[in-house]
């Protein structure tokens, strides 16, 4: 039976979800809310949605499923608004916020005693781009799509959501909202704080030591890449998960203090163990085994500095899920080849390795 889906917030996440829903359910009607006209126009013009509004409440009673793809604060205020609207019996409401406890708590508070099914969700894919113009039907491919069930979520709710979102080609998983926030504070929120602190420290330092800018290379780039993230989104993430993040900061201060003491004591063994343990731990991590949260499938090719080399390789790889291509300018021992090509899945990585090895005499390394 065709359903009516209402997506509130036609930004990167909302518009990409609309495209993914369309892919497997072309007969569903998709309604869209957006505050600004620009993303509404794009979403209509590109056929992502069938109808658009800037009045959130107006479409809500028509929907079988409502997905709030808005900043965390607005998600909570729209949950409050939905609780006072005359919605369809058995409607499912979900969201996409990067932190979950505050949103799930609000839903449990405002929807208590109402005929509403709610499931918190966090699609773990995205980028620094914003707005409907950046929408990508493949944004969620192979990414974890986390559901955080609560007292408002039944097994039927999860089944219907997984069916609705099948065209996203994501990996659905369920976890408790509080545990979600604890885990993401460690592997996502706190690393963002570290990256931005390191960037800020370096920028201040470089005012007095100009060469710091010039010498910053691969390691520094890897450590600070996420300092380019969107400030508004990260402000709301830190403020909506403050308790666990403060714990991570306190824990990290102790670790920094301990290595600082080892250095001041000249304790060679402790310093060696510090690095060795971290190396072993990282090597054992999911990101190394592929399939972890942000893993990509990378291939390194040693190519000569010749005209048309990149074009030739791209030509060979036509039709693969290539997501990124990077030219490593520094020729250093921790870099495995000049050209780094990233794929979305293991099959395409294997195929590319085969194509390049068969058709060229370049050295290919998969790591
Ligand atoms: P975006 O900036 O592309 O879109 C945000 C949407 O919210 C837009 O439609 C905007 O018009 C709307 N909006 C903003 N402020 C509003 C307000 N005061 N009133 C009404 N509408 C308002 O952002 P996005 O990346 O699509 O993020 C949406 C949600 O998804 C956020 O909760 C974010 O935490 C979450 N999320 C983002 C990513 C990511 O990497 N971008 C990943 C996972 C989850």
Short mmCIF file of C-alpha atoms and ligand atoms in Angstrom, two decimals:
data_model
loop_
_atom_site.label_atom_id
_atom_site.label_comp_id
_atom_site.label_asym_id
_atom_site.label_seq_id
_atom_site.Cartn_x
_atom_site.Cartn_y
_atom_site.Cartn_z
CA UNK A 1 0.00 0.00 0.00
CA UNK A 2 1.39 3.37 -0.99
CA UNK A 3 2.24 5.58 1.95
CA UNK A 4 2.67 9.28 2.55
CA UNK A 5 6.05 10.24 3.96
CA UNK A 6 6.76 13.66 5.42
CA UNK A 7 10.34 14.84 5.61
CA UNK A 8 10.84 17.93 7.73
CA UNK A 9 14.14 19.62 6.90
CA UNK A 10 15.31 19.30 3.30
CA UNK A 11 19.00 19.66 4.11
CA UNK A 12 21.77 17.25 3.20
CA UNK A 13 20.33 14.42 5.31
CA UNK A 14 16.61 14.99 4.64
CA UNK A 15 16.95 15.44 0.88
CA UNK A 16 19.30 12.45 0.57
CA UNK A 17 16.79 10.35 2.50
CA UNK A 18 14.01 11.46 0.16
CA UNK A 19 16.08 10.23 -2.80
CA UNK A 20 16.78 6.92 -1.06
CA UNK A 21 13.10 6.37 -0.20
CA UNK A 22 12.10 7.15 -3.80
CA UNK A 23 14.56 4.56 -5.13
CA UNK A 24 12.72 1.59 -3.56
CA UNK A 25 9.24 3.13 -3.20
CA UNK A 26 8.51 5.20 -6.30
CA UNK A 27 4.77 4.97 -5.55
CA UNK A 28 5.03 6.65 -2.14
CA UNK A 29 4.07 10.29 -1.87
CA UNK A 30 6.84 12.36 -0.31
CA UNK A 31 5.99 15.69 1.30
CA UNK A 32 8.67 18.13 2.38
CA UNK A 33 8.95 20.96 4.87
CA UNK A 34 11.73 23.50 4.68
CA UNK A 35 12.09 26.91 6.25
CA UNK A 36 13.93 28.51 3.36
CA UNK A 37 12.64 28.52 -0.19
CA UNK A 38 15.92 27.58 -1.88
CA UNK A 39 15.97 23.94 -0.69
CA UNK A 40 12.20 23.60 -1.23
CA UNK A 41 12.63 24.68 -4.85
CA UNK A 42 15.55 22.35 -5.47
CA UNK A 43 13.76 19.38 -3.88
CA UNK A 44 10.66 19.97 -6.02
CA UNK A 45 12.59 20.63 -9.22
CA UNK A 46 14.74 17.52 -8.80
CA UNK A 47 11.67 15.39 -8.04
CA UNK A 48 12.88 14.49 -4.54
CA UNK A 49 9.48 15.41 -3.12
CA UNK A 50 5.97 15.80 -4.50
CA UNK A 51 4.80 18.78 -2.47
CA UNK A 52 6.52 21.35 -0.28
CA UNK A 53 5.54 23.68 2.54
CA UNK A 54 7.08 26.22 4.89
CA UNK A 55 4.32 25.63 7.44
CA UNK A 56 5.43 22.52 9.35
CA UNK A 57 2.07 21.75 10.97
CA UNK A 58 0.10 21.82 7.71
CA UNK A 59 1.36 18.48 6.25
CA UNK A 60 1.82 16.55 9.51
CA UNK A 61 -1.78 15.17 9.71
CA UNK A 62 -1.45 13.71 6.18
CA UNK A 63 1.58 11.52 6.90
CA UNK A 64 2.01 7.83 7.70
CA UNK A 65 5.65 8.48 8.57
CA UNK A 66 7.22 11.76 9.67
CA UNK A 67 11.01 12.09 9.65
CA UNK A 68 12.55 15.11 11.34
CA UNK A 69 15.88 15.89 9.69
CA UNK A 70 16.60 19.13 11.49
CA UNK A 71 19.14 20.40 14.01
CA UNK A 72 18.72 18.76 17.44
CA UNK A 73 17.07 21.77 19.09
CA UNK A 74 14.51 22.14 16.29
CA UNK A 75 13.88 18.38 16.31
CA UNK A 76 12.88 18.64 19.98
CA UNK A 77 10.66 21.67 19.45
CA UNK A 78 8.93 19.97 16.48
CA UNK A 79 8.33 16.86 18.61
CA UNK A 80 6.59 19.13 21.10
CA UNK A 81 4.53 20.68 18.31
CA UNK A 82 3.60 17.25 16.86
CA UNK A 83 2.26 16.16 20.25
CA UNK A 84 -0.43 18.83 19.94
CA UNK A 85 -1.46 18.04 16.37
CA UNK A 86 -4.16 15.70 15.16
CA UNK A 87 -1.96 13.04 13.53
CA UNK A 88 -2.91 9.84 11.71
CA UNK A 89 -3.60 6.88 14.00
CA UNK A 90 -0.43 4.78 14.31
CA UNK A 91 1.82 7.35 12.64
CA UNK A 92 5.54 6.65 12.92
CA UNK A 93 7.79 9.57 13.85
CA UNK A 94 11.55 9.38 13.56
CA UNK A 95 14.52 11.73 13.34
CA UNK A 96 18.18 11.90 12.30
CA UNK A 97 19.84 13.81 15.13
CA UNK A 98 23.47 13.05 15.88
CA UNK A 99 22.79 12.67 19.62
CA UNK A 100 19.92 10.59 20.86
CA UNK A 101 19.09 10.77 24.58
CA UNK A 102 17.78 14.35 24.59
CA UNK A 103 15.55 13.64 21.57
CA UNK A 104 14.28 10.25 22.81
CA UNK A 105 13.59 11.71 26.28
CA UNK A 106 11.59 14.54 24.71
CA UNK A 107 9.59 12.08 22.58
CA UNK A 108 8.82 9.90 25.62
CA UNK A 109 7.71 12.96 27.55
CA UNK A 110 5.54 14.62 24.89
CA UNK A 111 4.11 11.51 23.18
CA UNK A 112 3.21 9.68 26.42
CA UNK A 113 -0.36 8.40 26.16
CA UNK A 114 -0.70 9.38 22.47
CA UNK A 115 -1.26 7.03 19.52
CA UNK A 116 2.20 7.69 18.19
CA UNK A 117 5.02 5.29 17.40
CA UNK A 118 8.43 6.87 17.71
CA UNK A 119 11.91 5.61 17.00
CA UNK A 120 15.04 7.71 17.40
CA UNK A 121 17.55 7.29 14.60
CA UNK A 122 21.02 8.40 13.60
CA UNK A 123 22.24 7.75 10.09
CA UNK A 124 26.01 7.69 10.50
CA UNK A 125 26.87 9.29 7.20
CA UNK A 126 27.24 12.86 6.15
CA UNK A 127 29.68 15.46 5.10
CA UNK A 128 30.48 19.10 5.69
CA UNK A 129 28.08 20.03 2.87
CA UNK A 130 24.62 21.34 3.66
CA UNK A 131 21.29 21.90 1.94
CA UNK A 132 19.22 20.01 -0.63
CA UNK A 133 21.66 20.95 -3.39
CA UNK A 134 24.19 18.52 -1.82
CA UNK A 135 21.72 15.59 -1.69
CA UNK A 136 23.17 12.24 -2.70
CA UNK A 137 21.17 9.04 -3.13
CA UNK A 138 24.27 7.02 -2.19
CA UNK A 139 25.12 9.04 0.95
CA UNK A 140 24.09 6.24 3.32
CA UNK A 141 25.39 3.29 1.33
CA UNK A 142 27.09 0.79 3.68
CA UNK A 143 26.89 3.29 6.55
CA UNK A 144 25.42 2.32 9.91
CA UNK A 145 21.86 3.56 10.32
CA UNK A 146 21.32 3.41 14.05
CA UNK A 147 17.88 3.03 15.62
CA UNK A 148 17.49 3.75 19.33
CA UNK A 149 14.24 2.03 20.35
CA UNK A 150 12.34 3.20 23.43
CA UNK A 151 8.99 2.54 25.09
CA UNK A 152 7.35 4.16 22.04
CA UNK A 153 8.95 1.69 19.61
CA UNK A 154 7.55 -1.73 18.75
CA UNK A 155 9.08 -4.44 16.57
CA UNK A 156 6.56 -3.43 13.87
CA UNK A 157 7.89 0.15 14.00
CA UNK A 158 11.43 -1.04 13.25
CA UNK A 159 10.29 -3.39 10.50
CA UNK A 160 8.31 -0.64 8.78
CA UNK A 161 11.21 1.80 9.04
CA UNK A 162 13.71 -0.71 7.63
CA UNK A 163 11.36 -1.39 4.73
CA UNK A 164 10.78 2.33 4.11
CA UNK A 165 14.52 3.03 4.12
CA UNK A 166 15.69 -0.05 2.21
CA UNK A 167 16.70 2.12 -0.77
CA UNK A 168 19.32 3.87 1.37
CA UNK A 169 21.39 0.64 1.26
CA UNK A 170 22.48 1.32 4.83
CA UNK A 171 23.32 -1.14 7.59
CA UNK A 172 20.54 -0.98 10.17
CA UNK A 173 21.43 -1.57 13.78
CA UNK A 174 19.72 -1.02 17.14
CA UNK A 175 21.26 0.34 20.30
CA UNK A 176 20.04 2.01 23.48
CA UNK A 177 19.99 5.83 23.17
CA UNK A 178 22.22 6.45 26.20
CA UNK A 179 24.75 3.88 25.05
CA UNK A 180 24.69 5.49 21.58
CA UNK A 181 25.59 8.83 23.14
CA UNK A 182 28.35 7.32 25.27
CA UNK A 183 29.92 5.48 22.35
CA UNK A 184 29.69 8.39 19.92
CA UNK A 185 31.12 10.76 22.54
CA UNK A 186 34.29 8.65 22.53
CA UNK A 187 34.66 7.88 18.83
CA UNK A 188 33.16 11.01 17.29
CA UNK A 189 32.36 13.95 19.57
CA UNK A 190 35.57 13.96 21.58
CA UNK A 191 37.80 13.47 18.48
CA UNK A 192 36.15 16.57 17.00
CA UNK A 193 37.09 18.55 20.11
CA UNK A 194 40.66 17.25 19.89
CA UNK A 195 41.00 18.05 16.18
CA UNK A 196 39.75 21.60 16.68
CA UNK A 197 41.93 22.15 19.78
CA UNK A 198 45.00 20.92 17.92
CA UNK A 199 44.17 23.19 14.99
CA UNK A 200 43.69 26.18 17.25
CA UNK A 201 46.88 25.47 19.21
CA UNK A 202 48.84 25.19 15.96
CA UNK A 203 47.36 28.36 14.48
CA UNK A 204 48.32 30.35 17.58
CA UNK A 205 51.78 28.75 17.63
CA UNK A 206 52.31 29.50 13.94
CA UNK A 207 51.90 33.23 14.63
CA UNK A 208 55.29 33.11 16.38
CA UNK A 209 56.75 30.18 14.43
CA UNK A 210 55.88 30.71 10.82
CA UNK A 211 57.52 27.45 9.62
CA UNK A 212 54.89 25.43 11.52
CA UNK A 213 52.44 26.10 8.68
CA UNK A 214 54.91 25.04 6.05
CA UNK A 215 56.06 21.82 7.71
CA UNK A 216 52.59 20.54 8.60
CA UNK A 217 52.15 17.41 6.46
CA UNK A 218 50.29 14.08 6.26
CA UNK A 219 50.05 13.28 9.97
CA UNK A 220 48.85 16.76 10.86
CA UNK A 221 46.38 16.71 7.99
CA UNK A 222 44.93 13.37 9.14
CA UNK A 223 44.63 14.58 12.74
CA UNK A 224 42.87 17.84 11.85
CA UNK A 225 40.68 16.92 8.86
CA UNK A 226 37.48 17.00 10.94
CA UNK A 227 38.28 20.48 12.28
CA UNK A 228 36.61 21.67 9.06
CA UNK A 229 33.21 20.40 10.21
CA UNK A 230 30.14 22.60 10.37
CA UNK A 231 30.31 24.64 13.63
CA UNK A 232 26.54 24.91 14.23
CA UNK A 233 26.00 21.17 14.13
CA UNK A 234 28.93 20.49 16.44
CA UNK A 235 27.87 23.14 18.93
CA UNK A 236 24.49 21.46 19.27
CA UNK A 237 26.06 18.01 19.53
CA UNK A 238 28.31 19.07 22.43
CA UNK A 239 25.48 20.86 24.22
CA UNK A 240 23.09 17.91 23.91
CA UNK A 241 25.60 15.31 25.13
CA UNK A 242 27.56 17.40 27.60
CA UNK A 243 27.81 14.98 30.54
CA UNK A 244 29.48 12.11 28.68
CA UNK A 245 31.70 14.45 26.68
CA UNK A 246 32.96 16.13 29.88
CA UNK A 247 33.82 12.67 31.20
CA UNK A 248 35.87 11.95 28.06
CA UNK A 249 37.72 15.27 28.45
CA UNK A 250 38.55 14.51 32.11
CA UNK A 251 39.77 11.02 31.20
CA UNK A 252 41.94 12.38 28.41
CA UNK A 253 43.50 15.03 30.67
CA UNK A 254 44.69 12.20 32.93
CA UNK A 255 46.20 10.36 29.99
CA UNK A 256 48.03 13.47 28.79
CA UNK A 257 49.24 14.07 32.33
CA UNK A 258 50.59 10.50 32.57
CA UNK A 259 52.57 10.68 29.33
CA UNK A 260 53.80 14.14 30.34
CA UNK A 261 55.14 12.69 33.59
CA UNK A 262 56.82 9.79 31.78
CA UNK A 263 58.59 12.30 29.54
CA UNK A 264 59.69 14.49 32.43
CA UNK A 265 61.03 11.42 34.29
CA UNK A 266 62.77 10.23 31.12
CA UNK A 267 61.00 6.87 31.53
CA UNK A 268 61.95 5.26 28.24
CA UNK A 269 60.08 2.02 28.88
CA UNK A 270 56.81 3.74 29.72
CA UNK A 271 57.03 5.94 26.63
CA UNK A 272 57.81 2.95 24.41
CA UNK A 273 54.90 1.02 25.89
CA UNK A 274 52.63 4.00 25.36
CA UNK A 275 53.32 4.04 21.63
CA UNK A 276 53.48 0.28 21.23
CA UNK A 277 50.17 -0.31 22.97
CA UNK A 278 48.42 2.33 20.86
CA UNK A 279 49.91 0.86 17.69
CA UNK A 280 48.69 -2.64 18.56
CA UNK A 281 45.27 -1.35 19.58
CA UNK A 282 44.81 0.56 16.35
CA UNK A 283 45.92 -2.37 14.25
CA UNK A 284 43.30 -4.53 15.95
CA UNK A 285 40.49 -2.00 15.36
CA UNK A 286 37.55 -2.31 13.00
CA UNK A 287 38.78 0.57 10.84
CA UNK A 288 41.72 -1.63 9.93
CA UNK A 289 39.57 -4.66 9.26
CA UNK A 290 37.29 -2.54 7.04
CA UNK A 291 33.61 -2.15 7.68
CA UNK A 292 33.99 0.18 10.67
CA UNK A 293 31.96 3.34 10.93
CA UNK A 294 33.90 5.57 8.59
CA UNK A 295 35.97 3.01 6.81
CA UNK A 296 36.64 3.38 3.17
CA UNK A 297 38.34 0.95 0.90
CA UNK A 298 41.64 2.42 -0.15
CA UNK A 299 44.03 1.53 -2.88
CA UNK A 300 47.42 3.12 -3.40
CA UNK A 301 49.03 3.25 -6.82
CA UNK A 302 52.60 4.24 -7.47
CA UNK A 303 52.26 6.21 -10.65
CA UNK A 304 54.91 8.07 -12.59
CA UNK A 305 54.68 11.83 -12.79
CA UNK A 306 53.43 11.77 -16.35
CA UNK A 307 50.73 13.56 -18.21
CA UNK A 308 47.39 11.74 -18.51
CA UNK A 309 48.25 9.07 -15.91
CA UNK A 310 45.28 9.93 -13.71
CA UNK A 311 42.94 10.14 -16.68
CA UNK A 312 44.08 6.72 -17.82
CA UNK A 313 43.39 5.21 -14.41
CA UNK A 314 40.01 6.89 -14.11
CA UNK A 315 39.11 5.54 -17.53
CA UNK A 316 39.95 2.02 -16.33
CA UNK A 317 37.81 2.49 -13.23
CA UNK A 318 34.74 3.79 -15.00
CA UNK A 319 31.62 2.31 -13.36
CA UNK A 320 33.14 1.58 -9.93
CA UNK A 321 31.97 3.18 -6.69
CA UNK A 322 35.01 5.45 -6.53
CA UNK A 323 34.39 8.06 -3.82
CA UNK A 324 37.66 9.91 -3.57
CA UNK A 325 40.93 10.32 -5.30
CA UNK A 326 43.86 11.94 -3.61
CA UNK A 327 47.27 12.85 -4.92
CA UNK A 328 49.89 12.56 -2.19
CA UNK A 329 52.36 15.29 -2.88
CA UNK A 330 54.73 14.37 -0.08
CA UNK A 331 56.98 11.47 -0.86
CA UNK A 332 57.33 10.00 2.58
CA UNK A 333 57.78 6.58 4.08
CA UNK A 334 54.35 6.55 5.71
CA UNK A 335 52.68 7.07 2.36
CA UNK A 336 52.20 4.02 0.22
CA UNK A 337 51.87 5.51 -3.20
CA UNK A 338 51.33 8.74 -4.97
CA UNK A 339 47.72 8.13 -5.89
CA UNK A 340 45.22 7.15 -3.19
CA UNK A 341 41.84 6.00 -4.51
CA UNK A 342 38.93 5.27 -2.15
CA UNK A 343 35.94 3.06 -2.93
CA UNK A 344 32.66 2.51 -1.18
CA UNK A 345 32.81 -1.24 -1.09
CA UNK A 346 35.20 -4.18 -1.05
CA UNK A 347 34.05 -5.62 -4.39
CA UNK A 348 34.94 -2.44 -6.27
CA UNK A 349 38.26 -2.20 -4.48
CA UNK A 350 39.10 -5.73 -5.61
CA UNK A 351 37.89 -5.03 -9.12
CA UNK A 352 39.99 -1.87 -9.33
CA UNK A 353 43.08 -3.63 -8.07
CA UNK A 354 42.59 -6.27 -10.74
CA UNK A 355 41.94 -3.73 -13.54
CA UNK A 356 44.97 -1.60 -12.74
CA UNK A 357 47.32 -4.58 -12.29
CA UNK A 358 46.12 -6.23 -15.53
CA UNK A 359 46.27 -3.11 -17.67
CA UNK A 360 49.27 -1.20 -16.35
CA UNK A 361 52.65 -1.94 -14.84
CA UNK A 362 52.10 0.33 -11.84
CA UNK A 363 52.56 -1.05 -8.33
CA UNK A 364 49.25 -1.32 -6.49
CA UNK A 365 49.03 -1.59 -2.70
CA UNK A 366 45.83 -2.32 -0.80
CA UNK A 367 46.05 -1.36 2.85
P1 LIG B 1 21.59 20.87 6.86
O1 LIG B 1 22.14 22.15 7.36
O2 LIG B 1 21.94 20.41 5.50
O3 LIG B 1 20.01 20.88 7.01
C1 LIG B 1 19.38 21.32 8.17
C2 LIG B 1 17.90 21.52 7.92
O4 LIG B 1 17.31 22.09 9.08
C3 LIG B 1 17.60 22.47 6.77
O5 LIG B 1 16.49 21.99 6.12
C4 LIG B 1 17.29 23.78 7.50
O6 LIG B 1 16.42 24.60 6.74
C5 LIG B 1 16.60 23.27 8.73
N1 LIG B 1 16.65 24.21 9.85
C6 LIG B 1 17.75 24.71 10.46
N2 LIG B 1 17.40 25.52 11.46
C7 LIG B 1 16.04 25.55 11.49
C8 LIG B 1 15.07 26.20 12.29
N3 LIG B 1 15.42 27.02 13.30
N4 LIG B 1 13.76 25.99 12.02
C9 LIG B 1 13.39 25.18 11.03
N5 LIG B 1 14.25 24.52 10.22
C10 LIG B 1 15.55 24.70 10.46
O7 LIG B 1 22.00 19.79 7.98
P2 LIG B 1 22.00 18.19 7.91
O8 LIG B 1 23.41 17.75 7.75
O9 LIG B 1 20.98 17.71 6.95
O10 LIG B 1 21.60 17.83 9.42
C11 LIG B 1 20.27 17.54 9.82
C12 LIG B 1 20.28 16.65 11.07
O11 LIG B 1 21.00 15.45 10.76
C13 LIG B 1 20.99 17.26 12.28
O12 LIG B 1 20.30 16.92 13.44
C14 LIG B 1 22.34 16.56 12.32
O13 LIG B 1 22.80 16.43 13.65
C15 LIG B 1 21.99 15.22 11.73
N6 LIG B 1 23.11 14.52 11.08
C16 LIG B 1 23.99 15.19 10.27
C17 LIG B 1 25.05 14.52 9.70
C18 LIG B 1 26.04 15.24 8.83
O14 LIG B 1 27.21 14.84 8.76
N7 LIG B 1 25.68 16.27 8.14
C19 LIG B 1 25.20 13.14 9.92
C20 LIG B 1 24.25 12.47 10.70
C21 LIG B 1 23.21 13.17 11.29
#
